[in-house]
Amino acid sequence: MGRVGVLLLNLGGPDRIEDVRPFLFNLFSDPEIIRLPVPWLQKPLAWLISSLRAKKSQENYQQIGGGSPLRKITEAQAEALEKRLEEIGQPAQIYIGMRYWHPFTEEAIARIKRDQITKLVILPLYPQFSISTSGSSFRVLEEMWKQDPSLSQIEYTLIPSWYNSLGYLQAMADLIHQELTEIANPDQVEIFFSAHGVPQSYVDEAGDPYQKEIEECTRLIMKTLNRPNPYTLAYQSRVGPVEWLKPYTEDALKELGEQGVKEILVIPISFVSEHIETLQEIDIEYREVAEEAGIEDFHRVPALNTHPIFIDSLAQLVVQSLQENPCTFEQITHPKKNMKMYPQERWEWGMTSAAEVWNGRLAMLGFIALMIELITGHGPLHLVGLL
Ligand SMILES: C=CC1=C(C)c2cc3[nH]c(cc4nc(cc5[nH]c(cc1n2)c(C)c5CCC(=O)O)C(CCC(=O)O)=C4C)c(C)c3C=C
Ligand SMILES: [Fe+2]
Ligand SMILES: [Fe+2]
């Protein structure tokens, strides 16, 4: 079969407090995170938002020990996966490619070339597909494949999403089950799925399948769990002024409080590792919101991390994908359905020359407004909470 490699894709997180600002700059420089009609505004805006958001974000990272645990957990997952693949007779070298922090996707590809990998399975550590996560990493890789002809020697295959894989569902059900056994009246507990949000326009205008996959995923987890508990799905971590997927986690918590719910079990489902949004946002911020709403007992299921059933499910996905026909970038980033993976090339208001002139003028006005905001510390971005 040649030399097999598995490339695990993930978001990345700042290892230390001083990494927070450059990490945020990388994140906001991504056109899949802030979809602007004019590419040249991306970097100045990323610089501005990262500079102004850094302080608040650093405080949050300070509350969880001064940095993101994401790199260490992803490395532990890679090690466990390598071991499991060896055990089931499919040895492979595992690589980690982060989108916004070390080890970057580019570093992983350099190592894959150096090791002369001939077959590569590209596996995002996001169970559900979103243009803003797996899609963004696929886009970077597709660009690298276009720029570097030597990469065409590697036979690769993508696993776009795997929220419905049996092992993953069993691992999630096992975590929930374990947590419920510690609770006095387990059947009365409200199961509260908290998914990471995306702007509503990603789904409505760009055709992101994320919301559909999240909804299906929660349904399948509940079916696998096979318990009578009531459940809610809500979306967390909204950034900026636009509308995101609803209901928002804070609103759903308040509503449950109003309905008299006293005990909830929160399940983070967009991500398989502990990170700032589980350790800080859920465990600290949303716990407070829930308590204020009258919810007396707030429990959370830990992230999968290196749960053995989960690691085995990743290994099975790798084996299965090596047996099937390869899935290419073309199939995912240029789907037949109307999904807009390349925001700046496809937004309709950049299509005509007149519109482009107006885009340019508006962008210039916007940039001046941003500079004023930066200097004075007052303006619309502060008002809506983006900065
Ligand atoms: C599936 C998970 C995620 C989706 C979807 C997602 C979309 C998304 N995120 C932002 C903005 C930010 N995300 C930040 C951190 C962050 N995001 C995810 C996951 C998803 N994001 C993770 C796992 C992390 C944390 C990594 C870590 O350090 O532990 C941040 C930085 C933190 C902060 O300042 O709050 C921002 C900002 C947008 C705008 C977006 C969709 C468009
Ligand atoms: Fe995020
Ligand atoms: Fe976030």
XYZ file of C-alpha atoms and ligand atoms in Angstrom:
431
model
C 0.000 0.000 0.000
C 2.999 2.351 0.258
C 3.626 4.705 3.140
C 0.316 5.706 4.712
C -0.180 8.994 6.534
C -3.145 10.479 8.391
C -3.402 14.263 8.570
C -5.522 15.421 11.527
C -6.914 18.911 10.934
C -7.783 21.189 13.801
C -8.252 24.842 14.663
C -5.212 25.435 16.905
C -5.086 27.607 19.970
C -2.613 29.965 21.648
C -0.199 27.947 23.805
C 0.756 31.001 25.900
C -0.799 34.389 26.729
C 1.580 36.212 24.366
C 0.335 34.006 21.492
C -3.262 35.224 21.842
C -3.011 38.348 19.667
C -1.148 36.731 16.722
C -3.501 33.724 16.983
C -6.526 36.052 16.742
C -4.894 37.849 13.815
C -4.549 34.538 11.944
C -8.149 33.642 12.759
C -9.666 36.940 11.608
C -7.443 36.962 8.484
C -9.360 33.929 7.274
C -12.029 34.895 4.722
C -14.078 31.906 5.926
C -14.298 33.486 9.402
C -15.047 37.045 8.322
C -16.617 36.920 4.884
C -15.845 40.300 3.261
C -16.639 41.255 -0.328
C -13.248 42.996 -0.727
C -10.091 40.920 -0.083
C -7.737 43.848 0.559
C -9.659 44.874 3.681
C -9.192 41.465 5.305
C -5.723 41.977 6.843
C -6.264 45.554 8.155
C -9.561 44.463 9.705
C -7.929 41.329 11.167
C -5.178 43.486 12.644
C -7.696 45.913 14.126
C -10.037 43.312 15.626
C -7.204 41.141 16.964
C -5.493 44.144 18.584
C -8.670 45.277 20.281
C -10.059 41.860 21.203
C -6.735 40.540 22.555
C -7.136 41.899 26.096
C -10.533 40.316 26.761
C -9.478 37.086 25.088
C -6.235 36.982 27.149
C -8.279 37.349 30.338
C -10.345 34.345 29.285
C -7.238 32.261 28.512
C -5.791 33.384 31.858
C -8.838 31.830 33.567
C -8.023 28.414 32.066
C -4.348 28.384 33.026
C -2.807 30.898 30.597
C -3.251 29.121 27.251
C -5.207 26.659 25.164
C -4.852 22.934 25.953
C -5.687 22.128 22.321
C -2.192 21.287 21.096
C -1.437 18.838 23.927
C -4.828 17.120 23.608
C -4.546 16.839 19.814
C -1.044 15.354 20.212
C -2.408 12.800 22.694
C -5.217 11.950 20.244
C -2.651 11.510 17.434
C -0.527 9.204 19.576
C -3.557 7.116 20.630
C -4.758 6.879 17.018
C -1.334 5.743 15.794
C -1.308 3.031 18.462
C -4.854 1.886 17.642
C -4.146 1.730 13.881
C -1.057 -0.393 14.575
C -3.173 -2.739 16.747
C -5.798 -3.267 14.037
C -3.193 -3.934 11.347
C -3.209 -0.597 9.505
C 0.025 1.159 10.495
C 0.164 4.851 9.604
C 2.152 7.951 10.450
C -0.023 10.645 12.053
C 0.429 14.382 11.379
C -1.302 17.411 12.938
C -2.198 20.436 10.811
C -3.662 23.392 12.731
C -5.404 26.210 10.856
C -4.479 29.222 13.039
C -1.598 28.186 15.301
C 1.326 25.766 15.620
C 1.843 23.191 14.267
C 0.419 24.857 11.137
C -1.015 22.866 8.219
C 1.954 24.006 6.107
C 4.398 22.463 8.635
C 2.467 19.170 8.526
C 2.592 19.041 4.720
C 6.365 19.713 4.767
C 6.780 16.708 7.113
C 4.501 14.539 4.964
C 6.673 15.325 1.926
C 9.883 14.686 3.865
C 8.585 11.280 5.034
C 7.617 10.392 1.428
C 4.051 9.494 2.301
C 2.306 8.049 -0.745
C -1.245 7.630 0.628
C -2.802 10.268 2.823
C -6.089 10.305 4.704
C -7.181 13.857 5.586
C -9.322 13.717 8.713
C -10.701 16.919 10.323
C -11.231 16.686 14.076
C -14.616 18.378 13.621
C -17.454 15.829 13.581
C -19.706 18.145 11.537
C -18.681 20.010 8.391
C -18.720 23.814 8.327
C -17.338 26.164 5.703
C -15.681 28.000 8.640
C -13.804 24.963 10.028
C -13.099 21.847 7.912
C -13.957 23.841 4.768
C -11.373 26.498 5.613
C -8.625 23.886 6.151
C -9.574 22.035 2.924
C -9.328 25.323 1.042
C -5.779 25.902 2.355
C -4.776 22.371 1.384
C -6.356 22.640 -2.056
C -4.328 25.792 -2.656
C -1.124 23.992 -1.600
C -1.884 21.133 -3.985
C -2.349 23.682 -6.799
C 0.902 25.521 -6.003
C 3.147 22.491 -5.452
C 3.187 19.935 -8.304
C 5.159 17.421 -6.189
C 2.075 16.946 -3.990
C 0.221 15.360 -6.914
C 2.290 12.211 -6.227
C 0.409 11.753 -2.970
C -2.833 9.846 -3.323
C -5.092 11.586 -0.835
C -8.655 11.212 0.346
C -10.794 13.564 2.463
C -13.242 12.623 5.201
C -15.590 15.652 5.104
C -17.601 14.845 8.249
C -18.324 11.872 10.484
C -20.976 13.019 13.000
C -23.053 9.935 12.117
C -20.344 7.300 12.567
C -21.346 4.540 14.949
C -18.245 4.682 17.166
C -18.456 8.452 17.630
C -22.142 8.221 18.616
C -21.401 5.365 21.020
C -18.541 7.316 22.617
C -20.773 10.382 23.099
C -23.586 8.243 24.520
C -21.083 6.576 26.856
C -19.864 9.945 28.193
C -23.431 11.137 28.795
C -24.410 7.850 30.385
C -21.407 7.991 32.756
C -22.309 11.513 33.831
C -25.991 10.635 34.363
C -25.088 7.734 36.655
C -23.548 10.276 39.079
C -26.817 12.253 39.297
C -29.520 11.477 41.859
C -32.587 11.686 39.554
C -31.024 11.030 36.136
C -34.292 10.808 34.128
C -35.388 14.328 35.120
C -32.220 16.062 33.942
C -32.548 18.297 30.877
C -29.890 17.299 28.319
C -28.551 20.523 26.836
C -26.541 20.264 23.613
C -24.415 23.363 23.095
C -22.991 23.590 19.582
C -20.587 26.261 18.367
C -22.573 28.781 16.327
C -21.947 30.216 12.868
C -23.562 33.281 11.283
C -27.064 32.460 9.957
C -25.994 33.703 6.498
C -23.498 30.820 6.204
C -26.435 28.430 6.135
C -28.992 30.591 4.272
C -26.738 32.233 1.690
C -23.584 30.140 1.442
C -25.303 26.745 1.822
C -23.235 25.558 4.813
C -24.569 22.078 5.820
C -23.402 22.697 9.427
C -26.806 23.321 11.047
C -28.368 20.287 9.354
C -25.480 18.068 10.491
C -25.628 19.408 14.059
C -29.379 18.762 14.285
C -29.014 15.264 12.851
C -26.075 14.601 15.191
C -28.052 15.498 18.348
C -30.945 13.323 17.169
C -28.597 10.367 16.596
C -26.850 10.809 19.960
C -30.232 10.805 21.739
C -31.269 7.688 19.786
C -27.998 5.930 20.708
C -28.365 7.020 24.342
C -31.884 5.550 24.407
C -33.082 7.379 27.530
C -36.301 9.327 28.208
C -34.665 12.677 29.081
C -35.954 15.894 27.495
C -33.342 17.687 25.395
C -32.524 21.127 23.980
C -30.112 22.247 21.252
C -28.628 25.759 21.336
C -25.660 27.593 19.774
C -22.832 29.276 21.697
C -19.855 31.617 21.136
C -21.458 34.278 18.957
C -18.985 36.936 17.757
C -19.953 40.312 16.256
C -23.160 42.088 15.328
C -24.762 39.787 12.729
C -27.404 37.145 13.415
C -26.013 33.694 14.272
C -27.741 30.328 14.460
C -30.493 30.341 17.079
C -31.449 29.756 19.807
C -28.407 31.289 21.486
C -27.168 29.271 24.457
C -27.679 32.119 26.960
C -31.306 32.654 25.800
C -32.088 28.927 25.901
C -30.705 28.695 29.456
C -32.869 31.626 30.567
C -35.933 30.074 28.953
C -35.339 26.730 30.684
C -34.968 28.607 33.976
C -38.315 30.346 33.349
C -39.923 26.969 32.646
C -38.780 25.794 36.083
C -36.000 23.428 34.975
C -33.663 22.909 37.935
C -30.993 20.536 36.655
C -29.189 20.382 33.302
C -26.380 18.376 31.731
C -24.489 20.372 29.101
C -22.952 18.512 26.155
C -20.541 20.347 23.868
C -20.909 18.746 20.419
C -18.957 20.699 17.789
C -15.551 19.853 19.072
C -13.841 16.734 20.417
C -11.291 18.335 22.791
C -11.472 20.549 25.828
C -10.753 24.152 24.815
C -11.491 27.731 25.799
C -15.165 27.429 24.891
C -15.773 24.412 27.141
C -13.449 25.325 30.020
C -14.146 29.057 30.170
C -17.340 29.836 28.261
C -19.469 26.861 29.368
C -17.927 26.059 32.758
C -17.666 29.670 33.941
C -19.861 32.046 31.894
C -22.860 29.848 31.015
C -22.849 28.280 34.495
C -23.366 31.793 35.897
C -26.155 32.533 33.388
C -27.865 29.264 34.340
C -27.599 29.948 38.082
C -29.053 33.428 37.622
C -31.911 31.861 35.660
C -32.725 29.592 38.604
C -31.100 26.379 37.350
C -29.642 24.940 40.533
C -27.561 22.000 39.287
C -25.314 22.536 36.303
C -23.320 19.549 35.032
C -21.161 19.198 31.939
C -20.026 16.153 30.021
C -16.264 16.235 29.392
C -14.985 16.419 25.809
C -14.077 13.127 24.122
C -10.299 13.817 24.188
C -8.751 10.289 24.070
C -11.855 8.270 24.966
C -10.969 4.742 23.691
C -14.263 4.207 21.792
C -13.756 7.564 20.091
C -10.148 6.805 19.137
C -11.228 3.430 17.785
C -13.943 5.160 15.726
C -11.298 7.445 14.167
C -9.186 4.380 13.340
C -12.208 2.684 11.694
C -12.869 5.834 9.641
C -9.264 5.777 8.402
C -9.413 2.083 7.438
C -12.757 2.548 5.692
C -11.614 5.597 3.741
C -8.532 3.706 2.468
C -10.843 1.028 1.056
C -13.258 3.422 -0.667
C -12.867 5.592 -3.756
C -10.901 8.736 -2.879
C -12.851 11.875 -1.994
C -11.144 14.900 -3.601
C -10.981 18.651 -2.854
C -12.959 19.236 -6.047
C -15.893 17.206 -4.704
C -16.012 19.131 -1.419
C -14.932 22.680 -2.202
C -16.778 22.840 -5.537
C -19.901 20.849 -4.792
C -22.698 20.519 -7.310
C -25.129 22.018 -4.811
C -25.057 25.761 -4.356
C -22.432 25.975 -1.597
C -20.203 29.052 -1.620
C -16.829 27.985 -0.296
C -14.912 30.952 -1.704
C -16.669 34.009 -0.292
C -14.738 36.734 -2.059
C -15.076 35.159 -5.500
C -18.727 34.295 -5.343
C -20.589 36.999 -3.427
C -23.136 38.442 -5.800
C -22.566 42.058 -4.875
C -18.993 41.822 -6.264
C -20.203 40.534 -9.620
C -20.710 43.736 -11.597
C -18.148 46.462 -12.146
C -20.514 49.146 -10.766
C -20.989 47.097 -7.625
C -17.246 46.688 -7.312
C -16.671 50.452 -7.487
C -19.229 50.869 -4.685
C -17.665 48.044 -2.732
C -14.349 49.872 -2.934
C -15.826 53.184 -1.789
C -17.772 51.610 1.041
C -14.736 49.642 2.119
C -12.633 52.816 2.206
C -15.281 54.590 4.315
C -15.455 51.548 6.568
C -11.700 51.503 6.987
C -11.589 55.187 7.943
C -14.381 54.554 10.477
C -12.391 51.654 11.905
C -9.268 53.777 12.270
C -11.291 56.427 14.139
C -12.690 53.701 16.377
C -9.204 52.392 17.077
C -7.888 55.835 18.016
C -10.864 56.998 20.088
C -12.027 53.662 21.534
C -15.649 54.540 20.619
C -17.750 53.517 17.652
C -20.089 50.919 16.190
C -17.837 47.883 16.757
C -17.551 48.633 20.479
C -21.271 49.294 20.587
C -22.195 45.872 19.148
C -19.641 44.031 21.239
C -17.276 42.882 18.459
C -14.354 44.682 20.118
C -16.800 23.570 15.232
C -16.287 24.480 15.967
C -16.130 25.886 15.602
C -16.824 26.689 14.685
C -17.977 26.317 13.784
C -16.231 28.003 14.764
C -16.627 29.110 14.027
C -16.237 30.413 14.326
N -15.402 30.861 15.337
C -15.281 32.230 15.316
C -14.500 33.046 16.181
C -13.614 32.594 17.165
N -13.337 31.306 17.481
C -12.391 31.249 18.478
C -11.875 30.137 19.093
C -12.283 28.842 18.812
N -13.245 28.427 17.894
C -13.377 27.063 17.927
C -14.237 26.256 17.200
C -15.117 26.707 16.217
N -15.219 27.966 15.689
C -12.434 26.616 18.933
C -12.232 25.178 19.280
C -11.774 27.709 19.467
C -10.803 27.753 20.626
C -9.429 27.256 20.480
C -8.712 27.349 21.801
O -7.884 28.246 21.918
O -8.952 26.583 22.754
C -12.004 32.583 18.813
C -10.912 32.971 19.817
C -11.320 32.928 21.225
C -12.007 34.196 21.588
O -11.395 35.280 21.525
O -13.201 34.138 21.885
C -12.771 33.422 18.019
C -12.742 34.922 18.012
C -16.095 32.674 14.241
C -16.261 34.138 13.863
C -16.660 31.561 13.617
C -17.570 31.443 12.437
C -17.655 32.273 11.484
Fe -14.484 29.647 16.789
Fe -15.543 30.857 19.234
